[in-house]
Amino acid sequence: MSKYLLLHTAHLTSIHLRASVSSFLSPKTTPSSVVSISTSRPLYDSLDLHRSFSIKAFDTKNDNLPSSSEEDKAADAKVRAAEAEIDGENGDLKGSGSEYNDDKYPSGEFQFREYGAWKSFVVKCKMLFAFPWERVRKGSVLTMKLRGQITDQLKRRFSSGLSVPQICENLIKAAYDPRISGVYLHIEPLNCGWGKIEEIRRHILDFKKSGKFIVGYAPACGEKEYYIGCACEELYAPPSAYFALFGFAVQASFLGGVLENIGIEPQVQRIGKYKSAGDQLTRKNISEENREMLTKLLDNIYIHWLDKIAVARGKKQEDLQNFIDEGVYQVERLKEEGLITDIKYDDEVRAMLKERLKLPKDKSLPMVDYRKYSGVRRWTLGLTGYKDQIAVIRASGSISRARGPFSTRGTGIIAEDIIEKIQTVRESKRYKAVIIRIDSPGGDALASDLMWREIRLLADSKPVVASMADVAASGGYYMAMGTGIIVAENLTLTGSIGVVTGKFNLGKLYEKIGFNKEIISRGRYAELTAAEQRPFRPDEAELFAKSAQNAYKQFRDKAAFSRSMHVDKMEEVAQGRVWTGNDAASRGLIDAIGGLSRAVAIAKQKANIPQDQEVTLVELVKPSPSLPEILTGIGNSLVGADRILKQLLDELAVSDGIQARMDGIMFQKLEGADYSSPILTMLKDYLGSF
């Protein structure tokens, strides 16, 4: 088996090239196989491993319902017009896929519905019999601290940290909970992508429809934090707040000079002119293609942010841009310009809320925090019990085929677990449709292809919709291709259909340190990737290049087949290029712009469920780790430290198969996530299991 290196960000990950012919293709279709790029839970009907919640918050009465925010619609229209101008200036090709029509699918806009007298009585009765940990004082304020890493996965029972599903679910519950008078958000520096930011912001706007107040407090605020904060009714900051609304930047790092100095020669085959991962090892500066791609992505993010903020604050985009270019950091100027409501400390905001709720001065403000309120069941609030069910399968992180000896539950996307869920859903008659929620930069190609095949089979039996979060690129996009409809946020990073393979020639380094390696082999190409002490022979280099080109063609052709697009048209939008959701929609790579709520509305449409009929979403999740599993993990971490280190080094040097993964530089720098570091990911996921 020949091995190839995939270069991901500044981290080195090896890959193998494998091609497998798809058996499903019709005789008229060119057989295509699996490609990928080197390296971003089980379900049993008999066990209670499902989490379900009502879709009341996501229902639409018809396709022409008013928007949850007419201002947001106006901003979206301006964004699309501005991006069209950029496309024209850069010579980008529009409409290389199917024509994008946003009105083709239901919007999934939130419709808050007041409970009638009988429903209110039933809910009050349920509250009387609620568990002790579900008890909430009447008139309480839900407080949530949005800070740090936010995952798209449901958190385990004893896990710390934040997750988008639970943040959004808490806002939905609070909108209908008669005990909750409003929401108080503490917004601090966030470490997540724009897809999750958009989903949270959308639910803040939805919550406001309940008529309850939602107040934000931002002691430290950048562009992402302010994007969420400006959706609140009011936004406050202390006099000493750190505000950094200075704009956006992206960086690219290059190791070519470093490797040259220490005697390492990367021998890289880059297929796709925008596939920049190999550049990080071979170049000393940025390529024009990479600069073009980064600039377009940056422009899309900047324009989208400017327009949404300008509309939310009633300002002209030009005035807001001039304000940012001034480099303003004084909180007083933010208040003068109307970007924040007022300057107050936290205790002053709480006192203001007490006054608003007409509480006596000697009484404290009744509050319930995020963790406790997450324990309030939807049943208690009358948000369950609907007949039709839609399954939700979440896939977050890097993709691998099987669980490693030291991996824990929740460590990335394990293909065998996802496949087991898909097969269970396919065989079950309880689910009318399925949503695959993807937040992944990719990973193992074989694993991606196996999941893609199962998703295709699932789509033959019932409607399947893909919903993209921050990123669904390379292997993540590979999964999404298997569904009938793909929904992404405006700034979701997707696409990245390309291949980078290679190996290191360590001959000069070995010579410097006095190391020698001898290989005895049989077979002309047996040393293709095993002989790292020398460069490729001419015949080896030719085979290596042809194999990489073949891998790219297979990936591209399968993408074209899945999207019902001519191969030539797919070639125009492939080439390893990363697109934002908005651009991907206009090029036929995705079908609709929106979040999970829109994916649900489309799933209902495809399943012939009336838009005004409430359904229940059933999250297919894993149980929390048991005490023996936790103790076993501790033992492994103590006794097997040397084996873990070896495994990590092997991960950085030699992998078992082709990987389909987005260039780490884009994901790491633009989205602030840590998918690009297998070491950090393993440590984070392991510690998160306790």
XYZ file of C-alpha atoms in Angstrom:
690
model
C 0.000 0.000 0.000
C 1.496 3.312 -0.983
C 1.358 6.182 1.456
C 0.925 9.865 0.794
C 1.232 12.876 3.015
C -1.556 15.328 3.353
C -0.441 18.679 4.592
C -2.889 20.356 6.921
C -2.060 23.827 8.176
C 1.328 23.780 9.842
C 0.697 20.227 10.979
C 1.850 17.269 8.926
C -0.512 14.407 8.412
C 0.215 11.440 6.200
C -2.274 9.800 3.898
C -2.663 6.822 1.653
C -4.242 6.829 -1.710
C -7.106 4.440 -2.230
C -9.702 4.338 -4.945
C -12.898 2.327 -4.855
C -15.442 2.170 -7.626
C -18.983 3.033 -6.587
C -21.435 0.275 -7.305
C -24.493 2.470 -7.388
C -23.642 4.383 -10.560
C -25.750 3.893 -13.625
C -24.144 2.599 -16.825
C -24.273 6.092 -18.268
C -22.298 7.524 -15.381
C -18.562 7.360 -15.088
C -17.666 5.271 -12.054
C -16.230 7.433 -9.379
C -14.501 6.590 -6.207
C -13.442 7.944 -2.969
C -10.984 10.665 -2.477
C -10.029 12.587 0.513
C -7.410 14.651 2.060
C -5.464 13.809 5.130
C -6.656 14.420 8.353
C -11.310 19.050 10.780
C -22.292 7.675 18.632
C -24.135 4.281 18.874
C -27.922 4.110 18.831
C -30.152 1.222 19.868
C -33.918 1.344 19.671
C -34.177 -0.754 22.800
C -32.257 1.772 24.889
C -33.364 5.282 25.807
C -30.582 7.087 24.006
C -32.713 9.672 22.214
C -33.253 13.268 23.129
C -36.347 14.775 21.605
C -37.683 18.283 21.560
C -40.608 20.053 20.027
C -40.270 21.892 16.794
C -42.802 24.479 17.924
C -40.074 27.087 17.677
C -39.314 26.154 14.104
C -42.806 25.880 12.628
C -44.005 27.898 9.664
C -47.643 28.394 8.791
C -46.867 28.781 5.098
C -44.037 29.589 2.771
C -44.834 33.293 2.759
C -44.690 33.961 6.466
C -43.185 37.271 7.559
C -39.531 37.104 8.464
C -38.411 36.878 12.054
C -36.499 40.028 11.244
C -37.430 42.195 8.266
C -34.213 44.080 8.990
C -32.228 40.888 8.541
C -33.948 40.242 5.219
C -33.033 43.712 4.045
C -29.460 43.163 5.202
C -29.291 39.826 3.390
C -30.446 41.466 0.177
C -27.754 44.110 0.508
C -25.149 41.454 1.196
C -26.103 39.513 -1.919
C -25.939 42.680 -4.028
C -22.542 43.621 -2.617
C -21.178 40.136 -3.146
C -22.444 40.199 -6.723
C -20.359 43.320 -7.264
C -17.309 41.563 -5.847
C -17.935 38.606 -8.121
C -18.045 40.926 -11.089
C -14.848 42.679 -10.079
C -12.973 39.433 -9.500
C -14.329 37.770 -12.605
C -15.968 34.995 -10.611
C -18.361 32.785 -12.502
C -21.929 32.856 -11.257
C -24.388 30.119 -11.923
C -21.874 27.396 -12.637
C -24.284 25.006 -10.946
C -28.062 25.012 -10.806
C -29.648 28.444 -10.465
C -30.150 29.402 -6.836
C -33.709 30.314 -5.911
C -34.162 31.107 -2.237
C -37.956 31.070 -2.529
C -38.010 27.451 -3.660
C -38.048 26.138 -0.086
C -39.975 27.159 3.053
C -38.157 29.660 5.237
C -38.577 27.933 8.607
C -39.232 31.244 10.330
C -40.084 31.045 14.020
C -43.720 31.708 14.897
C -44.361 32.340 18.572
C -47.818 31.097 19.537
C -49.450 32.137 22.765
C -50.775 29.256 24.847
C -54.526 29.090 25.205
C -56.234 28.823 28.586
C -56.331 25.024 28.575
C -52.695 24.617 27.459
C -51.560 27.135 30.090
C -53.464 25.186 32.771
C -51.866 21.897 31.671
C -48.378 23.457 31.765
C -48.972 24.825 35.264
C -50.083 21.385 36.426
C -46.945 19.825 34.968
C -44.813 22.367 36.800
C -46.401 21.292 40.078
C -45.160 17.739 39.511
C -41.790 18.702 38.033
C -38.564 17.294 39.464
C -36.898 19.433 42.141
C -34.108 20.481 39.787
C -36.738 21.790 37.362
C -38.220 24.196 39.874
C -37.761 27.847 38.875
C -39.016 30.869 40.800
C -41.728 32.858 39.062
C -40.352 36.010 37.450
C -36.835 34.579 37.142
C -34.276 35.877 34.659
C -32.432 33.267 32.599
C -28.714 34.098 32.638
C -26.261 32.651 30.159
C -22.547 33.352 29.837
C -21.519 32.983 26.215
C -17.783 32.538 26.412
C -15.025 30.366 24.953
C -15.508 27.229 22.921
C -19.041 26.419 21.783
C -19.671 22.990 20.298
C -22.431 21.889 17.943
C -22.846 18.597 19.827
C -25.193 18.002 22.732
C -23.205 18.052 25.951
C -23.026 15.004 28.159
C -24.711 14.998 31.528
C -21.695 16.045 33.575
C -19.824 17.930 30.861
C -18.956 21.587 31.231
C -18.958 24.168 28.487
C -21.531 25.400 26.028
C -23.277 23.802 23.088
C -25.342 25.475 20.378
C -28.254 22.996 20.661
C -28.661 23.651 24.375
C -28.229 27.431 24.086
C -30.913 27.543 21.411
C -33.155 25.103 23.267
C -32.917 27.192 26.435
C -34.018 30.275 24.511
C -36.949 28.353 23.038
C -38.007 27.035 26.453
C -37.601 30.461 28.038
C -39.865 32.005 25.399
C -42.732 29.703 26.477
C -41.902 29.336 30.182
C -44.320 31.507 32.226
C -41.780 31.539 35.057
C -39.134 33.307 32.951
C -39.479 37.082 32.662
C -36.491 37.655 30.402
C -32.923 36.747 29.486
C -29.631 38.315 30.574
C -26.649 37.389 28.370
C -23.023 37.837 29.394
C -21.107 37.945 26.118
C -17.342 37.483 26.212
C -14.708 36.342 23.674
C -16.016 33.346 21.733
C -14.117 30.541 20.056
C -16.444 29.273 17.361
C -17.243 29.883 13.722
C -19.775 32.108 12.028
C -22.266 29.301 11.458
C -22.790 28.830 15.197
C -22.790 32.594 15.759
C -25.556 32.983 13.187
C -27.635 30.190 14.749
C -27.404 31.764 18.218
C -28.215 35.230 16.866
C -31.246 33.860 15.030
C -32.608 32.346 18.248
C -32.098 35.642 20.094
C -34.221 37.378 17.459
C -36.781 34.567 17.740
C -36.927 34.896 21.524
C -37.755 38.590 21.211
C -41.041 37.604 19.527
C -42.269 36.323 22.886
C -42.409 39.915 24.126
C -39.965 39.199 26.941
C -36.809 41.274 27.333
C -33.339 40.093 26.397
C -30.420 42.193 27.605
C -26.759 41.783 26.713
C -23.670 42.684 28.731
C -20.271 42.729 26.996
C -17.163 43.419 29.099
C -14.865 42.173 26.307
C -16.135 42.352 22.774
C -14.902 41.703 19.264
C -16.732 41.407 15.967
C -18.362 38.023 16.699
C -19.418 39.020 20.185
C -20.904 42.276 18.959
C -22.731 40.456 16.157
C -24.607 38.522 18.854
C -24.917 41.458 21.247
C -26.514 43.842 18.760
C -29.378 41.354 18.318
C -30.374 41.921 21.952
C -32.920 44.577 22.868
C -30.306 46.388 24.899
C -26.529 46.058 25.107
C -24.465 47.363 28.012
C -20.743 47.528 28.730
C -18.699 48.588 31.774
C -16.555 51.762 31.585
C -13.407 49.643 31.345
C -14.727 47.290 28.671
C -12.383 45.966 26.004
C -13.991 46.658 22.641
C -12.015 45.738 19.550
C -14.184 46.464 16.520
C -11.201 46.969 14.243
C -12.128 44.748 11.301
C -11.076 41.305 10.100
C -7.767 39.736 9.131
C -6.496 36.347 8.026
C -2.935 35.063 8.236
C -1.019 32.451 6.297
C 2.151 30.811 7.623
C 4.804 29.104 5.526
C 7.430 26.555 6.534
C 9.330 26.322 3.260
C 12.351 28.248 4.532
C 12.404 26.454 7.877
C 12.344 22.989 6.291
C 14.997 24.003 3.797
C 17.327 25.114 6.579
C 17.028 21.845 8.490
C 17.414 19.639 5.433
C 13.823 18.505 4.795
C 12.488 18.523 1.244
C 8.705 18.230 0.903
C 7.754 16.490 -2.330
C 4.158 17.576 -2.818
C 1.514 16.975 -5.456
C -1.208 19.625 -5.237
C -4.310 18.906 -7.322
C -6.542 21.959 -7.484
C -4.979 25.373 -7.900
C -6.673 26.670 -4.730
C -5.612 23.737 -2.569
C -3.128 25.626 -0.459
C -2.219 23.081 2.222
C 0.867 21.961 0.303
C 1.980 25.576 -0.073
C 2.551 25.815 3.639
C 5.363 23.275 3.354
C 6.858 24.171 -0.012
C 6.484 27.937 -0.329
C 7.946 30.909 1.494
C 5.102 33.259 0.578
C 1.449 33.188 -0.414
C 0.392 32.120 -3.902
C -1.826 34.350 -6.029
C -4.575 31.702 -6.034
C -4.530 31.415 -2.265
C -4.521 35.197 -1.918
C -7.529 35.400 -4.237
C -9.468 32.812 -2.240
C -8.608 34.322 1.136
C -9.473 37.813 -0.064
C -12.878 36.730 -1.365
C -13.729 34.899 1.855
C -12.615 37.873 3.918
C -14.662 40.269 1.784
C -17.763 38.107 2.179
C -17.427 38.007 5.948
C -16.703 41.734 6.227
C -19.584 42.800 3.965
C -22.033 40.474 5.708
C -21.004 41.765 9.135
C -21.135 45.423 8.119
C -24.584 45.140 6.579
C -26.161 43.190 9.448
C -24.724 45.585 12.052
C -25.647 48.668 10.031
C -29.260 47.516 9.674
C -29.507 46.474 13.341
C -28.239 49.866 14.506
C -29.968 51.962 11.851
C -26.751 53.203 10.289
C -25.319 53.486 6.823
C -22.704 50.916 5.934
C -20.278 53.648 4.916
C -20.630 55.424 8.282
C -20.061 52.200 10.173
C -17.011 51.385 8.069
C -15.553 54.847 8.696
C -16.142 54.395 12.428
C -14.279 51.081 12.395
C -11.412 52.590 10.422
C -10.982 55.234 13.118
C -9.844 52.496 15.495
C -12.229 53.513 18.248
C -11.696 51.790 21.573
C -13.361 54.228 23.992
C -16.642 52.908 25.330
C -17.990 56.456 25.482
C -17.715 56.763 21.694
C -19.628 53.514 21.261
C -22.457 54.955 23.333
C -22.377 58.255 21.433
C -22.630 56.415 18.125
C -25.505 54.266 19.361
C -23.577 51.003 19.156
C -24.337 50.221 22.794
C -27.303 51.238 24.924
C -25.430 52.600 27.926
C -22.325 52.244 30.080
C -23.091 50.226 33.209
C -21.407 47.727 35.468
C -22.955 44.302 35.929
C -24.480 45.176 39.315
C -26.053 48.282 37.796
C -27.624 46.243 35.021
C -29.013 43.804 37.586
C -30.400 46.688 39.639
C -32.019 48.048 36.492
C -33.623 44.660 35.825
C -34.909 44.531 39.411
C -36.514 47.910 38.903
C -38.011 46.757 35.603
C -39.533 43.747 37.330
C -40.775 46.022 40.154
C -38.971 44.080 42.865
C -38.397 45.571 46.329
C -34.878 46.898 46.875
C -34.250 44.397 49.665
C -35.059 41.468 47.346
C -32.454 39.897 45.124
C -33.019 39.420 41.416
C -34.336 35.863 40.888
C -32.091 34.156 38.360
C -31.606 30.711 36.870
C -28.365 29.893 35.095
C -27.675 28.028 31.872
C -26.674 24.737 33.469
C -29.691 24.462 35.775
C -32.170 25.582 33.129
C -30.784 22.999 30.711
C -32.231 20.423 33.104
C -35.789 21.694 32.611
C -37.549 19.192 30.366
C -39.508 20.293 27.347
C -42.336 18.076 28.610
C -42.723 20.371 31.608
C -43.402 23.300 29.279
C -45.720 21.441 26.929
C -43.195 21.337 24.108
C -43.319 17.595 23.415
C -45.790 14.911 22.444
C -46.207 15.676 18.761
C -47.013 12.774 16.487
C -44.564 13.225 13.616
C -40.874 12.823 14.399
C -37.764 13.955 12.538
C -34.417 12.423 13.480
C -31.331 14.614 13.913
C -27.884 13.054 13.530
C -25.038 15.359 14.537
C -21.554 14.904 13.088
C -18.869 17.235 14.475
C -15.093 17.184 14.275
C -12.510 15.312 12.237
C -13.591 12.144 10.441
C -12.116 8.724 11.203
C -13.254 5.197 10.455
C -13.159 3.638 13.902
C -12.565 4.628 17.478
C -8.927 4.519 18.513
C -7.678 2.720 21.615
C -7.399 5.997 23.530
C -10.243 7.978 22.027
C -13.301 8.808 24.093
C -16.926 9.275 23.207
C -17.417 12.523 21.383
C -13.956 12.452 19.829
C -14.760 13.662 16.334
C -16.853 11.804 13.776
C -16.498 8.035 14.051
C -17.825 6.554 10.820
C -18.897 3.240 12.310
C -20.998 5.072 14.932
C -22.619 7.395 12.406
C -23.325 4.470 10.075
C -24.973 2.547 12.914
C -27.249 5.513 13.600
C -28.088 5.915 9.925
C -28.941 2.243 9.558
C -31.112 2.321 12.671
C -33.015 5.351 11.388
C -33.417 3.775 7.961
C -34.942 0.632 9.437
C -37.214 2.532 11.815
C -40.689 3.634 10.776
C -41.036 6.212 13.523
C -39.072 8.927 11.694
C -40.665 10.778 8.794
C -37.435 12.528 7.767
C -33.799 12.923 8.831
C -31.466 15.888 9.270
C -27.712 15.354 9.155
C -26.129 18.253 11.052
C -22.486 18.599 9.919
C -19.680 20.639 11.462
C -16.475 19.146 10.087
C -13.426 20.137 8.008
C -13.136 16.507 6.854
C -10.863 13.588 7.566
C -10.478 10.006 6.413
C -11.677 9.533 2.829
C -12.763 5.938 3.132
C -14.789 6.808 6.227
C -16.358 9.740 4.377
C -17.282 7.528 1.441
C -18.795 4.808 3.621
C -20.962 7.381 5.376
C -21.841 8.972 2.040
C -23.047 5.597 0.756
C -25.204 4.980 3.848
C -26.658 8.477 3.599
C -27.531 7.805 -0.053
C -29.315 4.606 0.944
C -31.125 6.461 3.719
C -32.219 9.139 1.249
C -33.803 6.415 -0.898
C -36.148 5.493 1.957
C -37.039 8.884 3.461
C -36.225 12.600 3.028
C -32.741 13.563 4.221
C -31.540 17.155 4.594
C -27.994 18.278 5.424
C -27.591 21.262 7.735
C -24.112 22.810 7.848
C -22.764 24.678 10.871
C -19.381 26.465 10.843
C -17.729 24.276 8.254
C -18.567 21.314 6.058
C -15.649 21.041 3.678
C -13.782 18.218 1.948
C -14.883 15.137 3.922
C -17.604 17.198 5.605
C -18.956 18.241 2.218
C -18.549 14.647 1.054
C -21.079 13.581 3.699
C -23.487 16.363 2.784
C -23.442 15.357 -0.885
C -25.299 12.175 -0.039
C -28.409 14.041 1.131
C -31.216 15.301 -1.046
C -30.990 18.946 0.066
C -28.075 20.907 1.574
C -28.687 23.943 3.811
C -25.850 26.199 4.991
C -25.443 29.521 6.728
C -24.293 32.561 4.760
C -20.771 32.262 6.178
C -20.463 28.491 6.467
C -17.157 27.375 4.924
C -17.746 24.582 2.440
C -16.473 23.013 -0.767
C -12.692 22.435 -0.774
C -12.918 19.687 -3.398
C -9.255 19.010 -4.036
C -6.291 16.816 -3.140
C -2.840 17.401 -1.696
C -0.495 14.456 -1.282
C 3.207 14.160 -0.704
C 6.110 12.821 1.255
C 9.224 14.224 2.920
C 12.710 13.616 1.632
C 14.742 13.552 4.847
C 18.076 12.655 3.245
C 19.886 15.904 4.049
C 18.537 15.943 7.598
C 19.684 12.348 8.158
C 23.100 13.280 6.834
C 23.353 16.236 9.226
C 22.484 14.200 12.302
C 24.416 11.084 11.286
C 21.402 8.843 10.822
C 21.239 6.168 8.146
C 18.410 3.985 6.882
C 18.691 0.982 4.532
C 15.697 -0.681 2.846
C 15.459 -4.109 1.269
C 12.406 -4.371 -0.948
C 10.695 -6.464 -3.590
C 8.483 -4.822 -6.167
C 9.249 -1.821 -8.364
C 7.298 0.676 -6.260
C 7.642 -0.919 -2.826
C 9.733 2.034 -1.624
C 7.408 4.686 -3.008
C 6.749 6.302 0.369
C 8.843 4.070 2.624
C 12.140 5.514 1.425
C 12.055 8.917 3.070
C 15.885 9.079 3.025
C 15.886 9.838 -0.705
C 13.774 11.715 -3.261
C 11.410 10.005 -5.708
C 12.919 8.261 -8.684
C 11.501 9.614 -12.004
C 9.202 6.603 -12.417
C 8.047 6.893 -8.791
C 7.356 10.611 -9.215
C 5.287 9.878 -12.320
C 3.220 7.197 -10.567
C 2.738 9.441 -7.546
C 1.501 12.329 -9.688
C -0.873 10.114 -11.697
C -2.300 8.594 -8.523
C -2.959 12.033 -7.034
C -4.602 13.246 -10.237
C -6.763 10.135 -10.349
C -7.823 10.688 -6.733
C -8.873 14.251 -7.498
C -10.876 13.219 -10.556
C -12.738 10.609 -8.542
C -13.600 13.136 -5.836
C -14.710 15.745 -8.372
C -16.753 13.282 -10.449
C -18.584 11.943 -7.426
C -19.377 15.507 -6.349
C -20.734 16.226 -9.840
C -22.887 13.105 -9.762
C -24.241 13.871 -6.303
C -25.148 17.448 -7.237
C -26.547 16.519 -10.671
C -23.966 18.790 -12.254
C -21.881 18.337 -15.385
C -18.268 17.453 -14.601
C -17.001 20.533 -16.437
C -19.226 22.763 -14.316
C -18.074 21.039 -11.137
C -14.459 21.543 -12.207
C -15.074 25.299 -12.285
C -16.108 25.353 -8.620
C -13.830 22.570 -7.341
C -10.036 22.986 -7.638
C -9.739 22.821 -3.853
C -11.483 26.171 -3.407
C -13.299 27.000 -0.174
C -16.565 28.919 -0.526
C -18.854 30.689 1.888
C -22.408 29.375 1.979
C -23.757 32.297 -0.028
C -21.290 31.747 -2.880
C -21.735 27.986 -2.702
C -25.495 28.424 -3.177
C -25.066 30.495 -6.329
C -22.725 27.847 -7.727
C -24.936 24.854 -7.102
C -22.909 23.344 -4.246
C -25.743 23.854 -1.736
C -29.499 24.400 -2.076
C -30.614 26.905 0.553
C -29.327 29.456 3.060
C -30.411 29.066 6.673
C -29.928 27.196 9.915
C -31.405 24.117 11.522
C -34.900 25.630 11.525
C -34.897 25.946 7.758
C -33.571 22.420 7.383
C -36.497 21.235 9.512
C -39.003 23.166 7.403
C -37.576 21.662 4.213
C -37.632 18.173 5.755
C -41.303 18.686 6.617
C -41.991 19.803 3.069
C -40.279 16.745 1.596
C -42.083 14.450 4.049
C -45.473 15.999 3.149
C -45.965 17.333 6.666
C -47.931 20.620 6.697
C -45.742 23.575 7.657
C -48.159 24.621 10.405
C -48.106 21.153 11.978
C -45.785 20.756 14.939
C -43.257 17.939 14.930
C -40.745 16.537 17.392
C -37.039 16.508 16.672
C -35.338 13.416 18.051
C -31.653 13.898 18.700
C -29.741 10.637 18.343
C -27.140 10.941 21.070
C -24.866 8.729 23.076
C -25.142 8.020 26.765
C -22.766 9.717 29.153
C -19.517 7.843 29.836
C -19.864 5.344 32.646
C -17.639 5.359 35.734
C -15.669 2.289 34.526
C -15.051 4.025 31.197
C -13.804 7.151 32.942
C -11.543 5.106 35.239
C -10.268 3.127 32.275
C -9.479 6.362 30.495
C -7.556 7.626 33.525
C -5.592 4.383 33.667
C -4.768 4.549 30.000
C -3.588 8.123 30.350
C -1.256 7.240 33.216
C 0.020 3.817 32.221
C 0.036 4.267 28.465
C 1.549 7.733 28.160
C 4.341 6.483 25.924
C 1.847 4.695 23.676
C -0.309 7.831 23.405
C 2.744 9.886 22.453
C 3.678 7.315 19.841
C 0.128 7.346 18.478
C 0.180 11.133 18.194
C 3.540 11.086 16.438
C 2.261 8.428 14.072
C -0.778 10.601 13.390
C 1.546 13.411 12.397
C 3.679 11.159 10.230
C 1.783 8.191 8.816
C -1.956 7.639 8.393
C -3.985 4.720 7.105
C -5.797 6.244 4.180
C -6.552 9.178 1.963
C -8.015 12.084 3.819
C -10.662 14.531 2.649
C -9.997 17.610 4.706
C -10.226 21.336 4.199
C -7.023 23.341 4.303
C -6.420 24.029 7.964
C -5.198 27.566 7.389
C -8.659 28.703 6.369
C -10.487 27.023 9.193
C -8.007 27.881 11.885
C -7.528 31.523 11.071
C -10.983 32.524 9.978
C -12.989 30.441 12.405
C -10.796 30.269 15.481
C -11.314 26.540 15.995
C -8.745 23.900 16.854
C -9.570 21.155 14.348
C -6.138 21.628 12.833
C -4.296 20.247 15.860
C -4.813 16.535 16.543
C -2.907 16.857 19.821
C -5.087 19.670 21.164
C -8.213 17.972 19.883
C -7.403 14.686 21.605
C -6.537 16.382 24.903
C -9.643 18.614 24.775
C -11.990 15.759 23.960
C -10.446 13.505 26.595
C -10.635 16.093 29.363
C -14.178 16.948 28.254
C -15.305 13.398 29.042
C -15.062 13.907 32.788
